[in-house]
Short mmCIF file of C-alpha atoms and ligand atoms in Angstrom, two decimals:
data_model
loop_
_atom_site.label_atom_id
_atom_site.label_comp_id
_atom_site.label_asym_id
_atom_site.label_seq_id
_atom_site.Cartn_x
_atom_site.Cartn_y
_atom_site.Cartn_z
CA MET A 1 14.69 -14.64 12.96
CA LYS A 2 13.07 -11.22 12.79
CA TYR A 3 9.32 -10.76 13.27
CA CYS A 4 6.96 -8.15 11.93
CA LYS A 5 3.34 -7.17 12.55
CA LEU A 6 1.09 -8.43 9.74
CA GLY A 7 -0.74 -5.24 8.87
CA ARG A 8 -3.53 -4.37 11.29
CA THR A 9 -3.66 -7.87 12.79
CA ASN A 10 -1.88 -8.61 16.04
CA PHE A 11 0.12 -11.43 14.37
CA GLU A 12 3.88 -11.12 14.85
CA VAL A 13 4.98 -13.11 11.80
CA SER A 14 8.48 -14.22 10.84
CA THR A 15 9.87 -12.15 7.97
CA ILE A 16 10.72 -15.43 6.22
CA GLY A 17 7.61 -17.58 5.93
CA TYR A 18 7.13 -21.02 4.43
CA GLY A 19 5.55 -21.32 0.96
CA ALA A 20 3.81 -24.69 0.99
CA TRP A 21 2.69 -25.05 -2.63
CA GLY A 22 5.55 -27.39 -3.54
CA ILE A 23 4.93 -29.82 -0.68
CA GLY A 24 1.43 -30.53 -1.97
CA GLY A 25 2.97 -32.60 -4.78
CA LYS A 26 0.91 -33.06 -7.96
CA GLN A 27 2.16 -29.83 -9.56
CA TRP A 28 5.62 -29.93 -7.99
CA LEU A 29 7.17 -33.34 -8.42
CA GLY A 30 10.42 -34.88 -7.31
CA GLY A 31 10.09 -34.47 -3.53
CA THR A 32 8.80 -36.78 -0.83
CA ASP A 33 6.50 -36.12 2.13
CA ASP A 34 9.30 -37.09 4.53
CA GLU A 35 11.63 -34.47 3.02
CA SER A 36 8.88 -31.85 3.02
CA VAL A 37 7.95 -32.47 6.66
CA ALA A 38 11.62 -32.40 7.68
CA ALA A 39 12.14 -29.08 5.86
CA LEU A 40 9.03 -27.59 7.43
CA ARG A 41 10.01 -28.74 10.93
CA ARG A 42 13.51 -27.32 10.45
CA ALA A 43 12.15 -23.97 9.25
CA ILE A 44 9.97 -23.84 12.39
CA GLU A 45 12.95 -24.75 14.60
CA LEU A 46 14.77 -21.81 13.02
CA GLY A 47 11.96 -19.41 13.90
CA VAL A 48 9.60 -19.51 10.89
CA ASN A 49 6.07 -19.06 12.29
CA LEU A 50 4.03 -18.33 9.15
CA ILE A 51 3.04 -20.98 6.61
CA ASP A 52 1.18 -20.25 3.40
CA THR A 53 -0.79 -23.16 1.98
CA ALA A 54 -3.99 -23.62 -0.04
CA LEU A 55 -6.80 -26.12 -0.43
CA ALA A 56 -5.76 -26.46 -4.07
CA TYR A 57 -2.17 -27.47 -3.31
CA GLY A 58 -2.25 -31.19 -4.00
CA ASP A 59 -6.04 -31.19 -3.41
CA GLY A 60 -5.60 -30.70 0.34
CA HIS A 61 -2.36 -32.65 0.72
CA SER A 62 -0.28 -29.55 1.51
CA GLU A 63 -2.84 -28.49 4.14
CA GLN A 64 -2.73 -31.98 5.68
CA LEU A 65 1.08 -31.93 5.98
CA VAL A 66 1.04 -28.39 7.33
CA GLY A 67 -1.64 -29.30 9.89
CA GLN A 68 0.32 -32.37 11.01
CA VAL A 69 3.46 -30.31 11.67
CA VAL A 70 1.63 -27.33 13.22
CA ARG A 71 -0.33 -29.54 15.64
CA GLU A 72 2.86 -31.17 16.94
CA THR A 73 4.58 -27.78 17.47
CA GLY A 74 4.44 -26.40 20.99
CA HIS A 75 4.12 -22.74 20.07
CA LYS A 76 1.98 -20.52 17.85
CA ILE A 77 2.36 -20.99 14.11
CA TYR A 78 0.26 -18.75 11.85
CA VAL A 79 -1.43 -20.68 9.05
CA ALA A 80 -2.58 -18.90 5.92
CA THR A 81 -4.65 -20.85 3.43
CA LYS A 82 -6.82 -20.09 0.41
CA VAL A 83 -10.28 -20.62 -1.04
CA PRO A 84 -9.82 -21.91 -4.61
CA PRO A 85 -12.08 -20.53 -7.35
CA LYS A 86 -15.20 -22.70 -7.59
CA ASN A 87 -14.68 -23.06 -11.34
CA ARG A 88 -11.02 -23.97 -10.74
CA ILE A 89 -9.81 -21.41 -13.29
CA TRP A 90 -6.58 -19.49 -12.61
CA PRO A 91 -6.26 -16.56 -13.12
CA ALA A 92 -9.74 -15.27 -12.30
CA LYS A 93 -12.29 -15.88 -15.03
CA GLY A 94 -16.07 -16.00 -15.14
CA ALA A 95 -18.98 -14.33 -13.41
CA PHE A 96 -18.52 -13.82 -9.67
CA GLN A 97 -21.23 -16.36 -8.78
CA GLU A 98 -19.29 -19.04 -10.71
CA VAL A 99 -16.19 -18.31 -8.66
CA PHE A 100 -16.95 -17.26 -5.07
CA PRO A 101 -20.63 -17.64 -4.06
CA TYR A 102 -21.18 -17.23 -0.30
CA SER A 103 -22.03 -20.87 0.50
CA TYR A 104 -19.02 -22.09 -1.47
CA ILE A 105 -16.58 -19.83 0.43
CA MET A 106 -18.03 -21.07 3.74
CA ALA A 107 -17.83 -24.74 2.67
CA SER A 108 -14.28 -24.31 1.38
CA ALA A 109 -13.14 -22.84 4.72
CA GLU A 110 -14.66 -25.86 6.52
CA GLU A 111 -12.83 -28.24 4.18
CA SER A 112 -9.53 -26.46 4.86
CA LEU A 113 -10.13 -26.63 8.61
CA GLY A 114 -10.75 -30.37 8.24
CA ASN A 115 -7.52 -30.88 6.29
CA LEU A 116 -5.53 -28.80 8.75
CA GLY A 117 -7.13 -30.38 11.81
CA LEU A 118 -7.30 -26.92 13.40
CA GLU A 119 -10.09 -24.87 15.01
CA THR A 120 -9.26 -21.67 13.19
CA ILE A 121 -7.50 -20.39 10.06
CA ASP A 122 -5.27 -17.45 10.90
CA LEU A 123 -5.44 -15.91 7.43
CA LEU A 124 -8.00 -17.01 4.84
CA GLN A 125 -7.30 -15.68 1.35
CA LEU A 126 -9.28 -15.80 -1.88
CA HIS A 127 -7.01 -17.66 -4.31
CA VAL A 128 -7.94 -15.50 -7.33
CA TRP A 129 -9.22 -11.96 -7.58
CA SER A 130 -10.75 -9.56 -10.08
CA SER A 131 -11.30 -5.86 -9.40
CA GLU A 132 -14.73 -6.27 -11.01
CA TRP A 133 -15.90 -8.20 -7.94
CA VAL A 134 -15.24 -5.52 -5.38
CA ASP A 135 -18.91 -4.55 -4.94
CA GLN A 136 -20.20 -8.12 -4.70
CA ASP A 137 -21.85 -8.85 -1.38
CA ASP A 138 -20.98 -12.57 -1.02
CA TRP A 139 -17.26 -12.33 -0.34
CA ARG A 140 -17.70 -9.48 2.12
CA ARG A 141 -20.48 -11.33 3.98
CA ALA A 142 -18.54 -14.60 4.00
CA PHE A 143 -15.41 -12.90 5.34
CA GLU A 144 -17.41 -11.11 8.06
CA ASP A 145 -19.25 -14.28 9.08
CA LEU A 146 -16.07 -16.39 9.15
CA LYS A 147 -14.39 -13.82 11.36
CA ARG A 148 -17.43 -13.53 13.63
CA SER A 149 -17.55 -17.31 14.10
CA GLY A 150 -13.80 -17.47 14.79
CA LYS A 151 -13.19 -19.83 11.87
CA ALA A 152 -10.94 -17.21 10.29
CA ARG A 153 -9.02 -14.63 12.28
CA ALA A 154 -7.92 -12.49 9.34
CA VAL A 155 -8.83 -12.38 5.65
CA GLY A 156 -7.08 -11.46 2.46
CA ILE A 157 -6.64 -11.77 -1.26
CA SER A 158 -3.98 -13.54 -3.27
CA ILE A 159 -3.52 -11.12 -6.13
CA THR A 160 -3.57 -12.09 -9.82
CA GLU A 161 -0.13 -12.81 -11.29
CA HIS A 162 1.72 -9.65 -12.35
CA ASP A 163 -1.34 -7.42 -11.80
CA PRO A 164 -0.87 -5.92 -8.33
CA ASP A 165 -3.12 -2.95 -9.05
CA SER A 166 -6.13 -5.25 -9.43
CA ALA A 167 -6.33 -5.37 -5.61
CA LEU A 168 -6.25 -1.62 -4.94
CA SER A 169 -10.03 -1.18 -4.81
CA ALA A 170 -10.43 -4.24 -2.53
CA ILE A 171 -7.87 -2.80 -0.10
CA ARG A 172 -9.77 0.50 -0.07
CA THR A 173 -12.90 -1.32 1.21
CA GLY A 174 -11.15 -1.75 4.57
CA LEU A 175 -12.22 -5.42 4.70
CA ILE A 176 -8.84 -6.92 3.78
CA ASP A 177 -6.20 -7.59 6.44
CA ALA A 178 -3.47 -8.84 4.07
CA VAL A 179 -2.63 -9.33 0.42
CA GLN A 180 -0.32 -11.84 -1.19
CA VAL A 181 1.51 -10.65 -4.30
CA ILE A 182 4.27 -11.68 -6.66
CA TYR A 183 7.26 -9.57 -5.72
CA ASN A 184 10.79 -10.35 -6.83
CA ILE A 185 13.75 -8.83 -8.67
CA PHE A 186 12.02 -9.40 -12.01
CA ASP A 187 8.55 -8.15 -10.96
CA GLN A 188 8.92 -4.94 -8.98
CA THR A 189 5.53 -3.47 -10.00
CA PRO A 190 3.98 -3.72 -6.48
CA GLU A 191 6.33 -0.90 -5.45
CA LYS A 192 4.47 1.60 -7.64
CA GLN A 193 0.92 1.66 -6.27
CA LEU A 194 0.25 -1.44 -4.17
CA PHE A 195 2.89 -1.00 -1.47
CA PRO A 196 2.19 2.71 -0.83
CA LEU A 197 -1.50 1.81 -0.36
CA THR A 198 -0.82 -1.18 1.91
CA ILE A 199 1.36 1.04 4.10
CA GLN A 200 -1.30 3.77 4.18
CA GLU A 201 -4.11 1.28 5.01
CA ASN A 202 -1.97 -0.86 7.32
CA VAL A 203 -2.55 -4.01 5.28
CA GLY A 204 -0.10 -6.92 5.56
CA VAL A 205 1.89 -8.10 2.55
CA LEU A 206 3.07 -11.64 1.83
CA ALA A 207 5.69 -11.51 -0.94
CA ARG A 208 5.17 -14.65 -2.98
CA VAL A 209 7.30 -16.32 -5.65
CA PRO A 210 10.40 -14.43 -4.43
CA LEU A 211 12.64 -16.76 -6.46
CA ASP A 212 10.52 -16.55 -9.63
CA GLU A 213 9.63 -20.24 -9.35
CA GLY A 214 13.34 -21.08 -9.22
CA ALA A 215 14.64 -18.76 -11.97
CA LEU A 216 16.29 -16.68 -9.23
CA GLY A 217 17.55 -19.80 -7.46
CA GLY A 218 20.49 -19.78 -9.86
CA HIS A 219 20.24 -23.37 -11.09
CA ILE A 220 18.27 -23.07 -14.32
CA THR A 221 20.32 -23.77 -17.44
CA GLU A 222 19.20 -24.19 -21.05
CA SER A 223 19.26 -27.96 -20.56
CA THR A 224 17.42 -28.11 -17.21
CA THR A 225 14.56 -30.59 -17.30
CA PHE A 226 11.70 -31.09 -14.86
CA PRO A 227 9.73 -34.24 -14.06
CA ARG A 228 6.96 -34.86 -16.59
CA GLY A 229 3.79 -33.05 -15.45
CA ASP A 230 5.65 -30.69 -13.10
CA PHE A 231 4.32 -27.12 -13.19
CA ARG A 232 7.80 -25.83 -14.02
CA GLU A 233 7.82 -27.82 -17.27
CA PHE A 234 5.07 -25.39 -18.36
CA TYR A 235 6.49 -22.28 -16.69
CA PHE A 236 9.95 -22.67 -18.24
CA ARG A 237 8.80 -24.08 -21.58
CA GLY A 238 10.07 -23.29 -25.10
CA ASN A 239 12.88 -20.74 -25.21
CA ARG A 240 12.09 -19.45 -21.71
CA LYS A 241 15.04 -21.21 -20.03
CA LYS A 242 17.31 -19.48 -22.54
CA GLU A 243 15.71 -16.11 -21.70
CA VAL A 244 16.12 -16.80 -17.98
CA VAL A 245 19.79 -17.69 -18.38
CA GLN A 246 20.40 -14.47 -20.34
CA HIS A 247 18.66 -12.30 -17.73
CA VAL A 248 20.33 -14.06 -14.80
CA ASN A 249 23.79 -13.79 -16.40
CA THR A 250 23.35 -10.05 -17.00
CA LEU A 251 22.13 -9.63 -13.44
CA LEU A 252 25.10 -11.53 -11.97
CA ARG A 253 27.53 -9.58 -14.15
CA ASP A 254 26.10 -6.30 -12.79
CA LEU A 255 26.16 -7.52 -9.19
CA GLY A 256 29.78 -8.62 -9.39
CA ASP A 257 31.58 -11.70 -8.10
CA PHE A 258 30.81 -13.73 -4.98
CA VAL A 259 27.13 -12.84 -4.89
CA SER A 260 24.62 -15.58 -4.10
CA LEU A 261 21.63 -15.10 -6.41
CA PRO A 262 18.96 -16.70 -4.16
CA GLU A 263 20.30 -14.81 -1.15
CA THR A 264 20.18 -11.51 -3.05
CA ALA A 265 16.71 -12.31 -4.40
CA LEU A 266 15.27 -12.97 -0.94
CA ARG A 267 17.07 -10.02 0.64
CA PHE A 268 15.68 -7.82 -2.14
CA CYS A 269 12.15 -8.65 -0.86
CA LEU A 270 13.15 -8.36 2.80
CA SER A 271 14.59 -4.89 2.12
CA ASN A 272 11.20 -3.38 1.32
CA SER A 273 9.46 -2.16 4.48
CA ALA A 274 5.99 -2.77 2.97
CA VAL A 275 6.66 -6.53 3.02
CA SER A 276 5.55 -8.32 6.18
CA SER A 277 6.83 -11.77 5.22
CA VAL A 278 8.60 -13.34 2.25
CA ILE A 279 7.32 -16.88 1.56
CA PRO A 280 9.75 -18.94 -0.56
CA GLY A 281 8.90 -22.52 -1.42
CA MET A 282 11.54 -24.72 0.25
CA ARG A 283 11.07 -28.45 0.23
CA THR A 284 14.61 -29.33 1.30
CA LEU A 285 16.42 -28.96 4.62
CA ARG A 286 19.21 -27.08 2.88
CA HIS A 287 16.89 -24.45 1.43
CA ALA A 288 14.94 -24.15 4.70
CA GLU A 289 18.22 -23.45 6.54
CA MET A 290 19.67 -21.07 3.93
CA ASN A 291 16.50 -19.03 3.61
CA SER A 292 15.58 -18.83 7.30
CA ALA A 293 19.05 -17.43 8.07
CA LEU A 294 18.50 -14.43 5.77
CA SER A 295 15.86 -12.82 7.97
CA ASP A 296 18.55 -11.56 10.37
CA MET A 297 20.67 -9.94 7.68
CA ALA A 298 20.72 -6.20 7.10
CA PRO A 299 18.67 -4.79 4.22
CA LEU A 300 20.54 -4.59 0.90
CA SER A 301 22.49 -1.37 0.35
CA ALA A 302 21.00 1.46 -1.68
CA ALA A 303 23.69 0.82 -4.32
CA THR A 304 22.70 -2.85 -4.70
CA LEU A 305 18.99 -1.97 -4.79
CA ALA A 306 19.72 0.57 -7.53
CA ILE A 307 21.38 -2.17 -9.59
CA LEU A 308 18.46 -4.54 -9.02
CA LYS A 309 15.98 -1.86 -10.08
CA ARG A 310 17.42 -2.04 -13.58
CA HIS A 311 16.67 -5.76 -13.81
CA ALA A 312 12.88 -5.61 -13.65
CA TRP A 313 11.60 -7.81 -16.47
CA ASP A 314 8.07 -7.39 -17.82
CA ARG A 315 6.71 -10.80 -18.85
CA ASN A 316 4.12 -13.36 -17.78
CA TYR A 317 5.23 -17.01 -17.83
CA TYR A 318 1.98 -18.16 -16.21
CA CYS A 319 0.20 -17.84 -19.58
N1 NAP B 401 -1.71 -17.79 -6.65
C1 NAP B 401 -1.12 -17.91 -5.49
O1 NAP B 401 -1.70 -17.60 -4.48
C2 NAP B 401 0.27 -18.46 -5.41
C3 NAP B 401 0.96 -18.79 -6.58
C4 NAP B 401 2.27 -19.23 -6.45
C5 NAP B 401 2.86 -19.32 -5.21
N2 NAP B 401 2.16 -19.00 -4.09
C6 NAP B 401 2.76 -19.12 -2.73
O2 NAP B 401 4.06 -18.57 -2.76
C7 NAP B 401 5.01 -19.57 -2.34
C8 NAP B 401 6.34 -19.35 -3.01
O3 NAP B 401 6.26 -19.51 -4.40
P1 NAP B 401 6.81 -20.80 -5.16
O4 NAP B 401 7.09 -21.86 -4.17
O5 NAP B 401 5.86 -21.09 -6.25
O6 NAP B 401 8.13 -20.26 -5.87
P2 NAP B 401 9.50 -19.61 -5.33
O7 NAP B 401 9.47 -19.47 -3.87
O8 NAP B 401 9.76 -18.41 -6.15
O9 NAP B 401 10.56 -20.71 -5.79
C9 NAP B 401 10.56 -22.00 -5.24
C10 NAP B 401 11.73 -22.74 -5.86
O10 NAP B 401 12.95 -22.17 -5.40
C11 NAP B 401 13.78 -23.20 -4.86
N3 NAP B 401 14.55 -22.65 -3.75
C12 NAP B 401 14.13 -22.35 -2.49
N4 NAP B 401 15.14 -21.84 -1.76
C13 NAP B 401 16.23 -21.85 -2.55
C14 NAP B 401 17.58 -21.45 -2.36
N5 NAP B 401 18.00 -20.95 -1.19
N6 NAP B 401 18.44 -21.58 -3.40
C15 NAP B 401 18.02 -22.07 -4.59
N7 NAP B 401 16.75 -22.46 -4.85
C16 NAP B 401 15.86 -22.34 -3.82
C17 NAP B 401 12.81 -24.26 -4.39
O11 NAP B 401 13.47 -25.49 -4.30
P3 NAP B 401 12.92 -26.69 -3.35
O12 NAP B 401 11.44 -26.49 -3.18
O13 NAP B 401 13.23 -27.91 -4.14
O14 NAP B 401 13.65 -26.58 -2.04
C18 NAP B 401 11.77 -24.22 -5.48
O15 NAP B 401 12.22 -24.94 -6.62
C19 NAP B 401 4.30 -20.89 -2.71
O16 NAP B 401 4.90 -22.01 -2.07
C20 NAP B 401 2.90 -20.57 -2.28
O17 NAP B 401 2.79 -20.67 -0.88
C21 NAP B 401 0.88 -18.56 -4.17
#
């Protein structure tokens, strides 16, 4: 496992991290807590030391599982979690005071600490963001106070889906230690403005949804079904599975034979030096093992990256 400094923090984080949305259940169905805990323990055994969770993932259930595993581990594991919008609307919507008032941010951090059973949150992120909020005092004050009290060691923003530039002004304030952004073969937009700025400002980057919620896992067919109520039923609804299959087939044809799609997708993210850690969701032992092993591989060749550049796909399945 390779490690990398998370921006201006002194955290040496694994370049493959653990995305813990799926293990919260509720929106990701079909797994069990035993499988999730086993996958998380295995990822840690293989060197993963960064876990990204959120209070909203299964209403605290993901944080509780993460806390259980982190507390039993004998060495440092960096835990990133998130303050959900008070109005529970994703993506960001509403006046700032309806979303992140000071007292709410502070109370949410306490609730996360309770779920995790830890004294401190290594990275506390706002779970939605709007550039219109950059001058608001509450989030700045809350972040400063949480850091001063030691309840959060670093702070950040989880950027709105497919809108990386919405975080540029927040990064320029100097108050943000890390951002979390969708970055994958289909959405390469962070490369244009976000990544150059994070490098310039020494801000850490967590690359989220590196497998496009499973589209780049290589198993989606036109007849794939998901458990009723699973988030992916919505994400891949209507003719979207057909679109995914068409895009994936064209991509695989361009890449040539014997290429593993999930491996290429994760190595694509690892190949960009702006990325501190790539955080795939991986609820199974098999995926935890496959993904953790990729950290040690060389970056993709310039020729492969040039092919992948042509496969950027402008669309938003979260709406
Ligand atoms: N707004 C936000 O802040 C936000 C939004 C979304 C995600 N996130 C964070 O980003 C993390 C990653 O995103 P995500 O989990 O939504 O999506 P993702 O990582 O793009 O995809 C996860 C899916 O890929 C599958 N998978 C994992 N490894 C695989 C492999 N080697 N081969 C084939 N399939 C594989 C997983 O299967 P199994 O799980 O069944 O193993 C799961 O179905 C989340 O867990 C969360 O921490 C944050």
